[in-house]
Short mmCIF file of C-alpha atoms in Angstrom, two decimals:
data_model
loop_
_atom_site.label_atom_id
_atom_site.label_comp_id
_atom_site.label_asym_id
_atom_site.label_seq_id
_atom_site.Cartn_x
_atom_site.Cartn_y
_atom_site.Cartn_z
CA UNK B 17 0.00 0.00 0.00
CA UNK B 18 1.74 3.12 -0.53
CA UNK B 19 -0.75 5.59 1.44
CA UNK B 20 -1.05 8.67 0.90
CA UNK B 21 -4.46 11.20 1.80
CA UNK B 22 -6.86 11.66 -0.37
CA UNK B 23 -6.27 15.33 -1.03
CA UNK B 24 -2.42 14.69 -1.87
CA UNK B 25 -2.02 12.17 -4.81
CA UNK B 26 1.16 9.85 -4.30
CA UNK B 27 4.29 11.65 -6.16
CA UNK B 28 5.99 9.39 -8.60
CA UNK B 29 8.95 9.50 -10.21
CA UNK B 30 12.71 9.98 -9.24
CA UNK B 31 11.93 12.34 -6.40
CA UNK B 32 9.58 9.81 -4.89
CA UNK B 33 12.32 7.23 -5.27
CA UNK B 34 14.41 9.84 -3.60
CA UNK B 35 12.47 10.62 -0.78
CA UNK B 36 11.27 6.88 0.06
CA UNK B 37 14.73 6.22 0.67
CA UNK B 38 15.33 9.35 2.81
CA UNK B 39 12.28 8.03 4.60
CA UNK B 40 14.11 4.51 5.22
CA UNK B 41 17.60 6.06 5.94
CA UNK B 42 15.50 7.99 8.80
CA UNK B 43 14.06 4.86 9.86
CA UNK B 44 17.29 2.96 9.99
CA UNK B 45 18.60 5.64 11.94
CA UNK B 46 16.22 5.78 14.69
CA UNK B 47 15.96 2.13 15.12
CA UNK B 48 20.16 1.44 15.66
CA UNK B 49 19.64 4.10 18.54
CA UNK B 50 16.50 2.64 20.28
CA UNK B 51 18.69 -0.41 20.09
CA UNK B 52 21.74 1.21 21.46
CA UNK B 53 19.62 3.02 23.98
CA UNK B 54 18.19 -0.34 24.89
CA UNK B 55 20.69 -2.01 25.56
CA UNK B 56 22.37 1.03 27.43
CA UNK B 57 25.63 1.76 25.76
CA UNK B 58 26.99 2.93 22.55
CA UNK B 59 29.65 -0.10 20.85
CA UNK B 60 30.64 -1.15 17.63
CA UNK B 61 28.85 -4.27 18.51
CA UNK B 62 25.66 -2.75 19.67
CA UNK B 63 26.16 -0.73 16.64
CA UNK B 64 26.28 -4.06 14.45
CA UNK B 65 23.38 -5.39 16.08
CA UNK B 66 21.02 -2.74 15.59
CA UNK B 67 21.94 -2.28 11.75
CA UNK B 68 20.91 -6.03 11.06
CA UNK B 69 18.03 -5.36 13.40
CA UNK B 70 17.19 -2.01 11.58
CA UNK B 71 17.36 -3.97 8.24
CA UNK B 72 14.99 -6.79 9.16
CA UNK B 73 12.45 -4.59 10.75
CA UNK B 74 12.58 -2.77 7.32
CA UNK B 75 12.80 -6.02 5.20
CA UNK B 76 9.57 -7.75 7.04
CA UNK B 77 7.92 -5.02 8.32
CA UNK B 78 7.71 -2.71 5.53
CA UNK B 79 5.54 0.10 6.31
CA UNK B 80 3.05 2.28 3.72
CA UNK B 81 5.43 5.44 3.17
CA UNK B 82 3.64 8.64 4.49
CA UNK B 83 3.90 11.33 2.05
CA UNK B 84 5.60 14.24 3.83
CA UNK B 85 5.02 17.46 2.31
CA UNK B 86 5.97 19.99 4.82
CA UNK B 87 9.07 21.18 6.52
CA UNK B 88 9.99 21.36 10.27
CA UNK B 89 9.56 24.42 11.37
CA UNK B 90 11.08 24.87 14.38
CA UNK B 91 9.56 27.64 16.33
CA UNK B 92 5.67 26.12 15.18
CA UNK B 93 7.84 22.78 16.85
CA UNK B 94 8.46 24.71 20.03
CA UNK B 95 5.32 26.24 20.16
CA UNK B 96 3.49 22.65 19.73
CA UNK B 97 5.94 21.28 22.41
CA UNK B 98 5.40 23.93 25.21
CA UNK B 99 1.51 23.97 24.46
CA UNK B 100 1.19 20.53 24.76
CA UNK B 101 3.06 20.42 27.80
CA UNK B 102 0.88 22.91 29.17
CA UNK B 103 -2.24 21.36 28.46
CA UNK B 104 -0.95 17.68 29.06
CA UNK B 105 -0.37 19.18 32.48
CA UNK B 106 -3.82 20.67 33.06
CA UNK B 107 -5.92 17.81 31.37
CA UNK B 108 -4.57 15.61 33.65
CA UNK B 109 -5.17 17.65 37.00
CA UNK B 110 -8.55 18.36 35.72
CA UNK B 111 -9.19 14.35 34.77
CA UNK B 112 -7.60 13.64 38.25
CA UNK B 113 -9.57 15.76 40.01
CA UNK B 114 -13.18 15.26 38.82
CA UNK B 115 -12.26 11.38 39.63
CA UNK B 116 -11.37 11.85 43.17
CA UNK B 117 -14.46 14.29 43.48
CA UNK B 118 -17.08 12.56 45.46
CA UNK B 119 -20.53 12.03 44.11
CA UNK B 120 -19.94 13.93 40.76
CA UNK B 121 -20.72 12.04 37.57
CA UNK B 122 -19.17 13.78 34.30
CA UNK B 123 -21.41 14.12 31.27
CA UNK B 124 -19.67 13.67 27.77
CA UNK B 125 -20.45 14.35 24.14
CA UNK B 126 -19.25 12.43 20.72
CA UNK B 127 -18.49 15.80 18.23
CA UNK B 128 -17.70 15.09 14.67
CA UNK B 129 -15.19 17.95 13.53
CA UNK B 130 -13.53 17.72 9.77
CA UNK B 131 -9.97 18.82 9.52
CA UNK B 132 -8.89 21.05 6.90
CA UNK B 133 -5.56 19.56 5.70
CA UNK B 134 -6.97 15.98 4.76
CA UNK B 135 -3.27 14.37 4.63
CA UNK B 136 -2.79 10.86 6.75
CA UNK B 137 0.23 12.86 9.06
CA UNK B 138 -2.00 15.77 9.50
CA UNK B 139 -4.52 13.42 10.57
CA UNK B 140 -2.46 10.96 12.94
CA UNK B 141 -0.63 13.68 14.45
CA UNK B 142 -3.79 15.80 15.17
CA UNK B 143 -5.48 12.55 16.58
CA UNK B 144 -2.22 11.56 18.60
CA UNK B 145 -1.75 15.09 20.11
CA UNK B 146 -5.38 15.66 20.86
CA UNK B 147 -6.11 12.40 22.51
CA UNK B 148 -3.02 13.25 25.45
CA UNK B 149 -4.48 16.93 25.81
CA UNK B 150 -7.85 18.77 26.79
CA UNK B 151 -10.03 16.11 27.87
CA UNK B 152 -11.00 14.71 23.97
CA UNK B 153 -10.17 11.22 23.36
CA UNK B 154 -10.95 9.68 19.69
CA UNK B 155 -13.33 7.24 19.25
CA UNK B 156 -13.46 6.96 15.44
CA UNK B 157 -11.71 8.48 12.29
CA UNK B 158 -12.83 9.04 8.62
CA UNK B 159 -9.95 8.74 6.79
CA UNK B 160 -11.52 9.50 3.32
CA UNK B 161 -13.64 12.20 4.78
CA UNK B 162 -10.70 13.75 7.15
CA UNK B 163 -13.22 13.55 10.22
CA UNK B 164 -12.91 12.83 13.65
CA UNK B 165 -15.01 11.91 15.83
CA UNK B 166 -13.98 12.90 19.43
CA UNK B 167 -15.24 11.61 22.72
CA UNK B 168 -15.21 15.00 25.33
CA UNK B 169 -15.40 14.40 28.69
CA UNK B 170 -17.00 16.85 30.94
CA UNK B 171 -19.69 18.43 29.22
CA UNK B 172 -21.86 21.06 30.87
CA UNK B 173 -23.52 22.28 27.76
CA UNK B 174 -23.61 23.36 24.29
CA UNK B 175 -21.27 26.18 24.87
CA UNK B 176 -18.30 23.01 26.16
CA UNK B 177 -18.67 21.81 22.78
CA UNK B 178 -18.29 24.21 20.47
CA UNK B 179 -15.44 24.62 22.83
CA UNK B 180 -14.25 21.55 22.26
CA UNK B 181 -14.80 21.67 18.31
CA UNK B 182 -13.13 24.99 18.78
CA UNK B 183 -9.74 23.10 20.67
CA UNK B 184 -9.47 20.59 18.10
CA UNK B 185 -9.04 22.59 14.91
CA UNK B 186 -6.64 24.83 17.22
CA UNK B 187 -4.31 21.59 17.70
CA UNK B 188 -4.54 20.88 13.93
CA UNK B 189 -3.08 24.55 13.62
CA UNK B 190 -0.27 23.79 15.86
CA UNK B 191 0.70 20.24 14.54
CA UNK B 192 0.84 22.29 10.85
CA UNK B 193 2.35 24.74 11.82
CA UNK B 194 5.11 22.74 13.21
CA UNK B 195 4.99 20.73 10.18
CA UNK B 196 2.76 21.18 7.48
CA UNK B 197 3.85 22.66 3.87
CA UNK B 198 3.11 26.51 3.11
CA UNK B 199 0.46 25.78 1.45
CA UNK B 200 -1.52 23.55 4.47
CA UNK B 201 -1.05 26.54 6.47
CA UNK B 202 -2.13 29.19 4.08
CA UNK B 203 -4.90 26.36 4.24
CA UNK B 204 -5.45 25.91 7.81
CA UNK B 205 -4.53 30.01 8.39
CA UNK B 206 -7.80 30.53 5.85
CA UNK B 207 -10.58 29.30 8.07
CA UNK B 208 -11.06 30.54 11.80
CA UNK B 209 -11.02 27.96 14.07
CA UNK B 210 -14.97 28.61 14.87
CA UNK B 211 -16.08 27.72 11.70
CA UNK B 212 -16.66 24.57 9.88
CA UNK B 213 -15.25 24.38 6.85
CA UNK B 214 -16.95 22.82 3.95
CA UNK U 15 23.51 14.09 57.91
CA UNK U 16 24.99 17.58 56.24
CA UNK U 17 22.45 19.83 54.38
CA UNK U 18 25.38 21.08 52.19
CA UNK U 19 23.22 23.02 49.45
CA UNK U 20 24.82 20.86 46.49
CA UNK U 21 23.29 20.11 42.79
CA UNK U 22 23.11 16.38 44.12
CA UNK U 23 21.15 17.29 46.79
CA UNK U 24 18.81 19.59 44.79
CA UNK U 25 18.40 16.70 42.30
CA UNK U 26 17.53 14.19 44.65
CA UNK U 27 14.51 16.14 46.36
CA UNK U 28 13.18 17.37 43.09
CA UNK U 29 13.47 13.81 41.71
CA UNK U 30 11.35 12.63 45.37
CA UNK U 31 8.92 15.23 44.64
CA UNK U 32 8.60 14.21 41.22
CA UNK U 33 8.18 10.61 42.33
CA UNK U 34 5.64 11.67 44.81
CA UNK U 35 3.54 13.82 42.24
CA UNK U 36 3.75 10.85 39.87
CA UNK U 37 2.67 8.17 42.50
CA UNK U 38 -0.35 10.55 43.12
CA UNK U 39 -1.80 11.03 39.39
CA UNK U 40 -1.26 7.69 38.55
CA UNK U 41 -3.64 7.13 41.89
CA UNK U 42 -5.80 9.51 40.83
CA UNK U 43 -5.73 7.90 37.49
CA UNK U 44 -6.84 4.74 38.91
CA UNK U 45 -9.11 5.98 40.94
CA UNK U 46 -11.12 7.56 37.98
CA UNK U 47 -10.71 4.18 35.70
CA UNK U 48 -12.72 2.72 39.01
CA UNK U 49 -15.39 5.37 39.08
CA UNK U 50 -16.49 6.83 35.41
CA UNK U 51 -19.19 5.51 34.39
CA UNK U 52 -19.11 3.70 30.66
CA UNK U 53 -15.54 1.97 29.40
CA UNK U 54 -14.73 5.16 26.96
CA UNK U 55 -14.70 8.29 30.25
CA UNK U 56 -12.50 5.18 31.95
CA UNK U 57 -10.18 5.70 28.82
CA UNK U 58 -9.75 9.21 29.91
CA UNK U 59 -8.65 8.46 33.52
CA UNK U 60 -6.12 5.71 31.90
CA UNK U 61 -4.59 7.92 29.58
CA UNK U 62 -4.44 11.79 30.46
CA UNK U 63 -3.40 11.39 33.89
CA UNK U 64 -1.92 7.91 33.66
CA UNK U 65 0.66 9.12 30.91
CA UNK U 66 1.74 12.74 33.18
CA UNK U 67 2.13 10.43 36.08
CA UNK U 68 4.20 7.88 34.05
CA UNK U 69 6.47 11.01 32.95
CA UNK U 70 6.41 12.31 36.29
CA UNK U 71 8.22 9.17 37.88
CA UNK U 72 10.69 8.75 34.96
CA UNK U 73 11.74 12.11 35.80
CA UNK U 74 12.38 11.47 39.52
CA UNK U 75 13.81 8.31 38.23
CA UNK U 76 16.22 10.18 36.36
CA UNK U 77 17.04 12.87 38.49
CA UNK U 78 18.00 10.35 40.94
CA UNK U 79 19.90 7.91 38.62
CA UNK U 80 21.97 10.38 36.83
CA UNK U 81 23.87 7.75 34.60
CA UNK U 82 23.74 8.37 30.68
CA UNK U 83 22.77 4.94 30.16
CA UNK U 84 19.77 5.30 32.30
CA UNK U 85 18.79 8.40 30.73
CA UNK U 86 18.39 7.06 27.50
CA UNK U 87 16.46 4.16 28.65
CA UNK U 88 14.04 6.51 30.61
CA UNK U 89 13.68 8.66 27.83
CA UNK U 90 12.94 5.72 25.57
CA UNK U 91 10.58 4.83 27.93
CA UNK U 92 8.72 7.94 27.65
CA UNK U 93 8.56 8.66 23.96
CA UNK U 94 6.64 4.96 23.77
CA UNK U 95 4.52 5.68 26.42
CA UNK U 96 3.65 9.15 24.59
CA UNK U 97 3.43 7.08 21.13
CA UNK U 98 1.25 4.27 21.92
CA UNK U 99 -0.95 5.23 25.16
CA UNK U 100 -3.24 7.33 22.76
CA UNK U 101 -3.11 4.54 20.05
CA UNK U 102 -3.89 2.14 22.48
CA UNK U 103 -6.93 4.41 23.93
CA UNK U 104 -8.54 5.06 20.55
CA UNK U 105 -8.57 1.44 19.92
CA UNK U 106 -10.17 0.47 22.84
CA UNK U 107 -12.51 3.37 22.75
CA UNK U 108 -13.57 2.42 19.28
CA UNK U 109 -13.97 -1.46 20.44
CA UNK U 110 -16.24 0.06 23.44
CA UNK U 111 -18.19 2.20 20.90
CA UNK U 112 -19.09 -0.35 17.88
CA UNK U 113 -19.82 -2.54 21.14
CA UNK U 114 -22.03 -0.44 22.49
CA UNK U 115 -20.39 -0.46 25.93
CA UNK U 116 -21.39 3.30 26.63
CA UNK U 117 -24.07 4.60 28.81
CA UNK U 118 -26.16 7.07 26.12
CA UNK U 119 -27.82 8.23 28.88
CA UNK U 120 -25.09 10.34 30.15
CA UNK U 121 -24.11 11.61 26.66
CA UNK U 122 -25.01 15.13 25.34
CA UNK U 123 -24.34 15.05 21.97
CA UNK U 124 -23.44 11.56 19.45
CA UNK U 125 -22.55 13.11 15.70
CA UNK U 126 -20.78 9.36 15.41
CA UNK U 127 -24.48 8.03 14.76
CA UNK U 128 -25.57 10.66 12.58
CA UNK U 129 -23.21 9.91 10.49
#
């Protein structure tokens, strides 16, 4: 399968080529650390090991490529990383706390909200990010349709979820803007985050 | 005992407050995966606070370790427990919804069954 999202046909060609083994080189990379990391010190032999390990996790466990059209852009990075901190932090307290408090029992909503940058990243990331932070969790995605469908805790009324509709297209604007294309942005920068976009 | 105001010393006590703070989400965490009411609100309790408390520990962890080969390990540690707690929680949350393990009762809105 070589997946790619419905609004961003598969590049071919020598670039493609190109980039799929950029892709794999990354890979590669990142697996002969974990191994090194695992094993907790950095040797030729380790070394050895995790390149034969790296190849036959890449040899039997190929994975669809993920077409990745956007740059890293690190301040949208550091913003995205000290947000999600933040709300990682208060999520929790505010999960922890309406568990320990006696006799309450939290309402909760399922709110369908389409994302405007329909690529497979955009759409893992988004759901990744928003299912650590403010109190949304996903229960089901549309990948053809770019729409998730996201379980909020703690509803109190209509106002909470608009809210919530409101959070989730505000984390899609981070995770592009750390590292979407120009163009997703321009896309995502388009529509305020209160409106649905068609 | 001396109280000698050394890096070490600050290291250790934030790494035991860190240990403490993560000891108490992950009891809060349990606490709520005891007390919501339907299987997807439990999935809440087991991952927001769950995950923060797991991060919380690995820091005292590391403050108190302070070996590069434990570092790695505990960051390791973390980066899989940010990767795969969500994935985890969507996948049960979907089971629990196709199932119908969830109490409509004390949901406001369901745009999944419009659909």
């Amino acid at each position: 399968m070589t997946g790619s999202g419905p609004g961003a046909p598969p590049p071919r060609g020598v670039r493609a080529q190109l980039g799929r083994r950029r892709d794999q080189l990354i890979a590669v990379g990142w697996l002969v650390l974990v191994w090194n990391l695992l094993w907790g010190d950095f040797s030729w032999g380790n070394l050895l090991g995790g390149l034969l390990v790296a190849a036959g996790v890449l040899v039997f466990f190929p994975l669809p490529s993920v077409t990745f059209g956007g740059r890293l852009r690190p301040r949208g990075l550091l913003v995205f990383g000290a947000r999600f901190v933040v709300e990682l932090v208060r999520a929790s307290l505010h999960v922890a706390r309406i568990a320990v408090q006696p006799g309450y029992v939290p309402r909760s909503a399922i709110v369908a909200v389409r994302l405007r940058v329909p690529t497979d990243l955009n759409l893992a990331l988004t759901a990744e990010a928003l299912s650590l932070v403010p109190g949304t969790l996903i229960v089901e995605t549309d990948r053809d349709a770019a729409v998730l469908y996201v379980h909020v805790l703690d509803v109190r009324g209509p106002a909470d979820l608009a809210n919530a509709r409101k959070q989730v297209r505000i984390v899609e604007r981070r995770v592009v803007a750390a590292v979407g294309s120009a163009a997703e942005l321009r896309q995502v920068l388009s529509v305020p985050v209160d409106k649905e976009s068609s | 005992m001396d109280w000698a105001f050394t890096p070490a010393h600050v290291a250790d006590w934030l790494g035991a407050a860190s240990l403490v703070a993560g000891a108490l989400l992950s009891l809060a965490a349990a606490i709520g995966v005891l007390r919501f009411p339907d299987t997807v609100t439990r999935m809440h309790a087991a991952t927001k606070p769950q995950v923060l408390g797991v991060l919380l520990l690995l820091l005292g962890v590391a403050l108190r370790l302070r070996t590069l080969s434990d570092l790695g390990m505990v960051a390791l540690v973390g980066v899989f427990q940010l990767a795969t707690a969500p994935v985890a929680a969507q996948m049960i949350g979907r089971a629990a919804y196709r199932g119908g393990r969830l109490n409509r009762d004390l949901l406001d809105a369901d745009e999944l069954a419009d659909r």
